[in-house]
């Protein structure tokens, strides 16, 4: 019990800071009507929740891997676009599945490629120089034709797509119509006269060549790891190929089923696909691009910055530039009988988009569901960190990676998993944000900035710090926006001060500066 | 009988520094071998080289006859080598119990070894839910050794266990290391020659990155000239 006063003394500055913030918060609350206050509070929670989804993944990755992933905002955005595609254009999604699984398939045969790489004879081995030169060229002899074949096949591969030139077939139009409850079912793309079998074989060949080439690139690695090829080594490969072909076989019925599915389920599927793709993308990114640069942190920083720009350009090229919307799932989109509802329970029963709460009208999805999902993720990741072996390894690895590895744990694999997890969280944030704030190529940037500020406030590698920082950033922004509308009466004067919109980002940065001046490691950061 | 661990002319670089410039020795089964040498001689680097944490650029490291140089640290550890590093490297954010559990290589390792560990270090039992940050230096050292005992390790590499500990605590530690050496081979880095000579049956002296002398401990204890020359005042 005598620990409590000691703890208080140790964290005096922290407690004082929190007390001051609480006082400011109470003052801010008393300056507006209860209705306004409740709405602002909920909106702050919502922005905080989305910020948290970016910040938590970012901080997990930074804590364990020491990588500042500046592409995190872009990955958030990509999550939104992938979710949108599954939700609004399931036909495109189904069409993409088959070539995607075939392209991945070759990479699962890694053990086979490692064994083969050892057999690649050092070209006659007449001289060491020649062998070294061949060693450098050989990977590209496999990768370049592989990529060319893959590219050639994909150009002719039928994928139902939207048209960026033709307004009637643009993403904007499709989401608008879907929002009106009209699901336009576009004409399916077909192979026509071309033979699907040749396309499949081509994709698998391309995949295997590229995977083999990449294994050759990591040759030194290939010599030390022990591999055994048994029939089990082929199970994932065969599974993927069969899966991909099966999807192709049922392409039409599957598409029809997804189009007919009610939007609540479709939204869940879209979110799941976005998270899984985010995780896959994260794992791929870590294994191929980040891993070779662990010894060069500056290059890594430049790489993630570059990737973020490339990601934005790619999304622009594929989905087009204009901002578009993602219709809300039916459960949160209705405005018919019984709406706006008197309680959350009634709102969900009638599928209302809005409900009455404390005399004010609030949007169910934006202001209740988004914060709730944020809360669920907060608890889920916390449980993962505290209650599972993976979480234990992550917490230990944040402090001392070498020691974790020396205990017999493959830290590199944990790195990949954490990167995948972090990007998955960002993608979840993106798909969750899409129905409430819409999609745009730059939606990730503001959330990345928010997340960086939140982490600076809360403490860079502290998980509770990420949560508190995100919450503060969200609240502060929403309160400033609200006061921008109603104005602040400066005490003892008649002057009404209205913070203008540019003050919103500035205010959070100001908060960050103040907190960092008082507590250089953020609220909950550990002293370095 | 093949030695459990053998180094042959090992060279290790850290960055561009040539730290180990030819370390060779063999550690016999079931005994304690002490690595001796002045500060900065390369003892810690030798242990890290064995673990693969600073992989050797030339030479061979063999564990139970098999080459292990070039393998990754986690693969080397998984062969049955436990590492107790310099400065203990306890995980501060993990509880004592988690610090032990994380060392499991098979499910149930911890449950199986619990009794053995707490017989060896009875103090740890009541600290089980304390976080690593809150342990004293001696408790941390016990935990670091206990952590290396959770998995089935046939070889333990222990780096300066007595560093910064009070004499009474060192007494207890000597007893514990002697007990655990009954079941596994130990390679011990120890600055305190008195401690090293009480524990080890064999020794290797490292000087400026080279192994310069090795043999049986009793012979060294009687060789005042060698002690003076390689280890300074004894
Ligand atoms: N990261 C590093 N960069 C450069 N030099 C290093 C590095 N680590 C160790 N060294 C050097 O390598 C040499 C051997 O270091 P090592 O830690 O192995 O010595 P040691 O015998 O364990 O010494 P001590 O008894 O003080 O622990 C020292 O001269 C040290 O300065
Ligand atoms: Mg040392």
PDB file of N, CA, C and O and ligand atoms in Angstrom, chain B residues 14-20 36-48 54 86-87 159-160 163 189-191 206 208-209, ligand 1:
ATOM      1  N   UNK B  14      33.753  -7.144 -35.981  1.00  0.00           N
ATOM      2  CA  UNK B  14      32.580  -6.333 -35.651  1.00  0.00           C
ATOM      3  C   UNK B  14      32.736  -5.053 -36.444  1.00  0.00           C
ATOM      4  O   UNK B  14      33.666  -4.285 -36.205  1.00  0.00           O
ATOM      5  N   UNK B  15      31.835  -4.847 -37.410  1.00  0.00           N
ATOM      6  CA  UNK B  15      32.071  -3.754 -38.346  1.00  0.00           C
ATOM      7  C   UNK B  15      33.381  -4.034 -39.059  1.00  0.00           C
ATOM      8  O   UNK B  15      33.594  -5.146 -39.556  1.00  0.00           O
ATOM      9  N   UNK B  16      34.295  -3.059 -39.066  1.00  0.00           N
ATOM     10  CA  UNK B  16      35.568  -3.361 -39.726  1.00  0.00           C
ATOM     11  C   UNK B  16      36.649  -3.767 -38.724  1.00  0.00           C
ATOM     12  O   UNK B  16      37.786  -3.962 -39.118  1.00  0.00           O
ATOM     13  N   UNK B  17      36.278  -3.862 -37.432  1.00  0.00           N
ATOM     14  CA  UNK B  17      37.281  -4.236 -36.438  1.00  0.00           C
ATOM     15  C   UNK B  17      37.474  -5.744 -36.384  1.00  0.00           C
ATOM     16  O   UNK B  17      36.507  -6.493 -36.260  1.00  0.00           O
ATOM     17  N   UNK B  18      38.711  -6.156 -36.432  1.00  0.00           N
ATOM     18  CA  UNK B  18      39.053  -7.573 -36.367  1.00  0.00           C
ATOM     19  C   UNK B  18      39.186  -7.940 -34.893  1.00  0.00           C
ATOM     20  O   UNK B  18      40.246  -7.778 -34.302  1.00  0.00           O
ATOM     21  N   UNK B  19      38.122  -8.407 -34.293  1.00  0.00           N
ATOM     22  CA  UNK B  19      38.103  -8.578 -32.840  1.00  0.00           C
ATOM     23  C   UNK B  19      38.719  -9.911 -32.423  1.00  0.00           C
ATOM     24  O   UNK B  19      39.650  -9.950 -31.631  1.00  0.00           O
ATOM     25  N   UNK B  20      38.205 -11.015 -32.968  1.00  0.00           N
ATOM     26  CA  UNK B  20      38.820 -12.315 -32.669  1.00  0.00           C
ATOM     27  C   UNK B  20      39.784 -12.648 -33.793  1.00  0.00           C
ATOM     28  O   UNK B  20      39.409 -12.675 -34.968  1.00  0.00           O
ATOM     29  N   UNK B  36      39.255 -16.997 -19.560  1.00  0.00           N
ATOM     30  CA  UNK B  36      39.884 -15.939 -18.767  1.00  0.00           C
ATOM     31  C   UNK B  36      40.556 -14.937 -19.686  1.00  0.00           C
ATOM     32  O   UNK B  36      40.786 -15.205 -20.863  1.00  0.00           O
ATOM     33  N   UNK B  37      40.861 -13.778 -19.134  1.00  0.00           N
ATOM     34  CA  UNK B  37      41.545 -12.764 -19.924  1.00  0.00           C
ATOM     35  C   UNK B  37      41.202 -11.390 -19.410  1.00  0.00           C
ATOM     36  O   UNK B  37      40.222 -11.214 -18.691  1.00  0.00           O
ATOM     37  N   UNK B  38      42.033 -10.417 -19.785  1.00  0.00           N
ATOM     38  CA  UNK B  38      41.838  -9.053 -19.284  1.00  0.00           C
ATOM     39  C   UNK B  38      40.577  -8.431 -19.890  1.00  0.00           C
ATOM     40  O   UNK B  38      40.000  -8.958 -20.846  1.00  0.00           O
ATOM     41  N   UNK B  39      40.208  -7.272 -19.402  1.00  0.00           N
ATOM     42  CA  UNK B  39      39.091  -6.517 -19.992  1.00  0.00           C
ATOM     43  C   UNK B  39      39.359  -6.260 -21.461  1.00  0.00           C
ATOM     44  O   UNK B  39      40.469  -5.881 -21.827  1.00  0.00           O
ATOM     45  N   UNK B  40      38.378  -6.482 -22.263  1.00  0.00           N
ATOM     46  CA  UNK B  40      38.525  -6.202 -23.687  1.00  0.00           C
ATOM     47  C   UNK B  40      39.309  -7.245 -24.444  1.00  0.00           C
ATOM     48  O   UNK B  40      39.661  -7.037 -25.607  1.00  0.00           O
ATOM     49  N   UNK B  41      39.572  -8.398 -23.818  1.00  0.00           N
ATOM     50  CA  UNK B  41      40.370  -9.421 -24.494  1.00  0.00           C
ATOM     51  C   UNK B  41      39.575 -10.106 -25.599  1.00  0.00           C
ATOM     52  O   UNK B  41      40.141 -10.581 -26.587  1.00  0.00           O
ATOM     53  N   UNK B  42      38.273 -10.169 -25.445  1.00  0.00           N
ATOM     54  CA  UNK B  42      37.452 -10.833 -26.461  1.00  0.00           C
ATOM     55  C   UNK B  42      36.674 -12.028 -25.930  1.00  0.00           C
ATOM     56  O   UNK B  42      36.191 -12.859 -26.701  1.00  0.00           O
ATOM     57  N   UNK B  43      36.480 -12.082 -24.624  1.00  0.00           N
ATOM     58  CA  UNK B  43      35.761 -13.228 -24.051  1.00  0.00           C
ATOM     59  C   UNK B  43      34.282 -13.191 -24.425  1.00  0.00           C
ATOM     60  O   UNK B  43      33.706 -14.188 -24.880  1.00  0.00           O
ATOM     61  N   UNK B  44      33.679 -12.015 -24.229  1.00  0.00           N
ATOM     62  CA  UNK B  44      32.266 -11.879 -24.576  1.00  0.00           C
ATOM     63  C   UNK B  44      32.045 -12.130 -26.062  1.00  0.00           C
ATOM     64  O   UNK B  44      31.102 -12.818 -26.458  1.00  0.00           O
ATOM     65  N   UNK B  45      32.954 -11.587 -26.863  1.00  0.00           N
ATOM     66  CA  UNK B  45      32.820 -11.782 -28.303  1.00  0.00           C
ATOM     67  C   UNK B  45      32.919 -13.265 -28.665  1.00  0.00           C
ATOM     68  O   UNK B  45      32.239 -13.736 -29.579  1.00  0.00           O
ATOM     69  N   UNK B  46      33.763 -14.005 -27.931  1.00  0.00           N
ATOM     70  CA  UNK B  46      33.861 -15.437 -28.201  1.00  0.00           C
ATOM     71  C   UNK B  46      32.512 -16.118 -27.952  1.00  0.00           C
ATOM     72  O   UNK B  46      32.039 -16.909 -28.773  1.00  0.00           O
ATOM     73  N   UNK B  47      31.873 -15.793 -26.834  1.00  0.00           N
ATOM     74  CA  UNK B  47      30.565 -16.405 -26.546  1.00  0.00           C
ATOM     75  C   UNK B  47      29.540 -16.009 -27.603  1.00  0.00           C
ATOM     76  O   UNK B  47      28.753 -16.835 -28.076  1.00  0.00           O
ATOM     77  N   UNK B  48      29.553 -14.731 -27.981  1.00  0.00           N
ATOM     78  CA  UNK B  48      28.581 -14.280 -28.984  1.00  0.00           C
ATOM     79  C   UNK B  48      28.849 -14.932 -30.331  1.00  0.00           C
ATOM     80  O   UNK B  48      27.926 -15.150 -31.121  1.00  0.00           O
ATOM     81  N   UNK B  54      27.495 -12.678 -33.229  1.00  0.00           N
ATOM     82  CA  UNK B  54      28.499 -12.020 -34.070  1.00  0.00           C
ATOM     83  C   UNK B  54      29.174 -13.149 -34.854  1.00  0.00           C
ATOM     84  O   UNK B  54      30.170 -13.706 -34.406  1.00  0.00           O
ATOM     85  N   UNK B  86      26.312 -11.187 -20.701  1.00  0.00           N
ATOM     86  CA  UNK B  86      26.851 -10.131 -19.866  1.00  0.00           C
ATOM     87  C   UNK B  86      25.689  -9.194 -19.516  1.00  0.00           C
ATOM     88  O   UNK B  86      24.814  -8.966 -20.333  1.00  0.00           O
ATOM     89  N   UNK B  87      25.678  -8.635 -18.360  1.00  0.00           N
ATOM     90  CA  UNK B  87      24.635  -7.705 -17.912  1.00  0.00           C
ATOM     91  C   UNK B  87      23.240  -8.321 -17.915  1.00  0.00           C
ATOM     92  O   UNK B  87      22.235  -7.621 -17.931  1.00  0.00           O
ATOM     93  N   UNK B 159      28.214 -15.555 -18.981  1.00  0.00           N
ATOM     94  CA  UNK B 159      29.153 -14.438 -19.084  1.00  0.00           C
ATOM     95  C   UNK B 159      29.145 -13.592 -17.807  1.00  0.00           C
ATOM     96  O   UNK B 159      28.155 -12.933 -17.509  1.00  0.00           O
ATOM     97  N   UNK B 160      30.242 -13.643 -17.073  1.00  0.00           N
ATOM     98  CA  UNK B 160      30.436 -12.822 -15.873  1.00  0.00           C
ATOM     99  C   UNK B 160      29.254 -12.809 -14.911  1.00  0.00           C
ATOM    100  O   UNK B 160      28.682 -11.750 -14.635  1.00  0.00           O
ATOM    101  N   UNK B 163      29.536 -10.379 -11.751  1.00  0.00           N
ATOM    102  CA  UNK B 163      29.749  -8.953 -11.936  1.00  0.00           C
ATOM    103  C   UNK B 163      28.785  -8.112 -11.098  1.00  0.00           C
ATOM    104  O   UNK B 163      27.576  -8.243 -11.188  1.00  0.00           O
ATOM    105  N   UNK B 189      32.620 -17.297 -18.417  1.00  0.00           N
ATOM    106  CA  UNK B 189      33.528 -16.152 -18.468  1.00  0.00           C
ATOM    107  C   UNK B 189      33.503 -15.535 -17.085  1.00  0.00           C
ATOM    108  O   UNK B 189      32.427 -15.277 -16.545  1.00  0.00           O
ATOM    109  N   UNK B 190      34.677 -15.368 -16.467  1.00  0.00           N
ATOM    110  CA  UNK B 190      34.678 -14.852 -15.099  1.00  0.00           C
ATOM    111  C   UNK B 190      35.917 -14.005 -14.859  1.00  0.00           C
ATOM    112  O   UNK B 190      37.030 -14.472 -14.998  1.00  0.00           O
ATOM    113  N   UNK B 191      35.708 -12.749 -14.488  1.00  0.00           N
ATOM    114  CA  UNK B 191      36.810 -11.843 -14.183  1.00  0.00           C
ATOM    115  C   UNK B 191      37.466 -12.193 -12.855  1.00  0.00           C
ATOM    116  O   UNK B 191      38.663 -12.068 -12.687  1.00  0.00           O
ATOM    117  N   UNK B 206      42.389 -15.911 -23.094  1.00  0.00           N
ATOM    118  CA  UNK B 206      42.285 -15.156 -24.339  1.00  0.00           C
ATOM    119  C   UNK B 206      42.982 -13.831 -24.137  1.00  0.00           C
ATOM    120  O   UNK B 206      42.798 -13.165 -23.105  1.00  0.00           O
ATOM    121  N   UNK B 208      44.015 -10.316 -26.399  1.00  0.00           N
ATOM    122  CA  UNK B 208      43.928  -9.558 -27.644  1.00  0.00           C
ATOM    123  C   UNK B 208      43.332 -10.382 -28.783  1.00  0.00           C
ATOM    124  O   UNK B 208      43.869 -10.415 -29.884  1.00  0.00           O
ATOM    125  N   UNK B 209      42.241 -11.040 -28.482  1.00  0.00           N
ATOM    126  CA  UNK B 209      41.517 -11.750 -29.522  1.00  0.00           C
ATOM    127  C   UNK B 209      42.100 -13.098 -29.917  1.00  0.00           C
ATOM    128  O   UNK B 209      41.635 -13.713 -30.872  1.00  0.00           O
TER     129      UNK B 209
HETATM  130  N1  LIG C   1      30.431  -3.126 -31.187  1.00  0.00           N
HETATM  131  C1  LIG C   1      31.766  -3.009 -31.119  1.00  0.00           C
HETATM  132  N2  LIG C   1      32.420  -2.167 -31.946  1.00  0.00           N
HETATM  133  C2  LIG C   1      33.760  -2.046 -31.868  1.00  0.00           C
HETATM  134  N3  LIG C   1      34.521  -2.709 -31.031  1.00  0.00           N
HETATM  135  C3  LIG C   1      33.925  -3.568 -30.189  1.00  0.00           C
HETATM  136  C4  LIG C   1      32.518  -3.769 -30.191  1.00  0.00           C
HETATM  137  N4  LIG C   1      32.215  -4.675 -29.255  1.00  0.00           N
HETATM  138  C5  LIG C   1      33.382  -5.022 -28.693  1.00  0.00           C
HETATM  139  N5  LIG C   1      34.397  -4.369 -29.244  1.00  0.00           N
HETATM  140  C6  LIG C   1      35.809  -4.493 -28.875  1.00  0.00           C
HETATM  141  O1  LIG C   1      36.149  -5.831 -28.938  1.00  0.00           O
HETATM  142  C7  LIG C   1      37.085  -6.144 -27.910  1.00  0.00           C
HETATM  143  C8  LIG C   1      36.622  -7.356 -27.159  1.00  0.00           C
HETATM  144  O2  LIG C   1      35.412  -7.059 -26.484  1.00  0.00           O
HETATM  145  P1  LIG C   1      34.727  -8.103 -25.516  1.00  0.00           P
HETATM  146  O3  LIG C   1      33.457  -7.487 -25.026  1.00  0.00           O
HETATM  147  O4  LIG C   1      34.626  -9.403 -26.189  1.00  0.00           O
HETATM  148  O5  LIG C   1      35.761  -8.178 -24.336  1.00  0.00           O
HETATM  149  P2  LIG C   1      35.680  -8.960 -22.978  1.00  0.00           P
HETATM  150  O6  LIG C   1      36.858  -9.847 -22.928  1.00  0.00           O
HETATM  151  O7  LIG C   1      34.363  -9.571 -22.795  1.00  0.00           O
HETATM  152  O8  LIG C   1      35.897  -7.774 -21.947  1.00  0.00           O
HETATM  153  P3  LIG C   1      35.229  -7.539 -20.505  1.00  0.00           P
HETATM  154  O9  LIG C   1      35.966  -8.404 -19.562  1.00  0.00           O
HETATM  155  O10 LIG C   1      35.479  -6.091 -20.225  1.00  0.00           O
HETATM  156  O11 LIG C   1      33.786  -7.858 -20.602  1.00  0.00           O
HETATM  157  C9  LIG C   1      37.212  -4.905 -27.072  1.00  0.00           C
HETATM  158  O12 LIG C   1      38.433  -4.277 -27.393  1.00  0.00           O
HETATM  159  C10 LIG C   1      36.067  -4.054 -27.464  1.00  0.00           C
HETATM  160  O13 LIG C   1      36.409  -2.709 -27.405  1.00  0.00           O
END
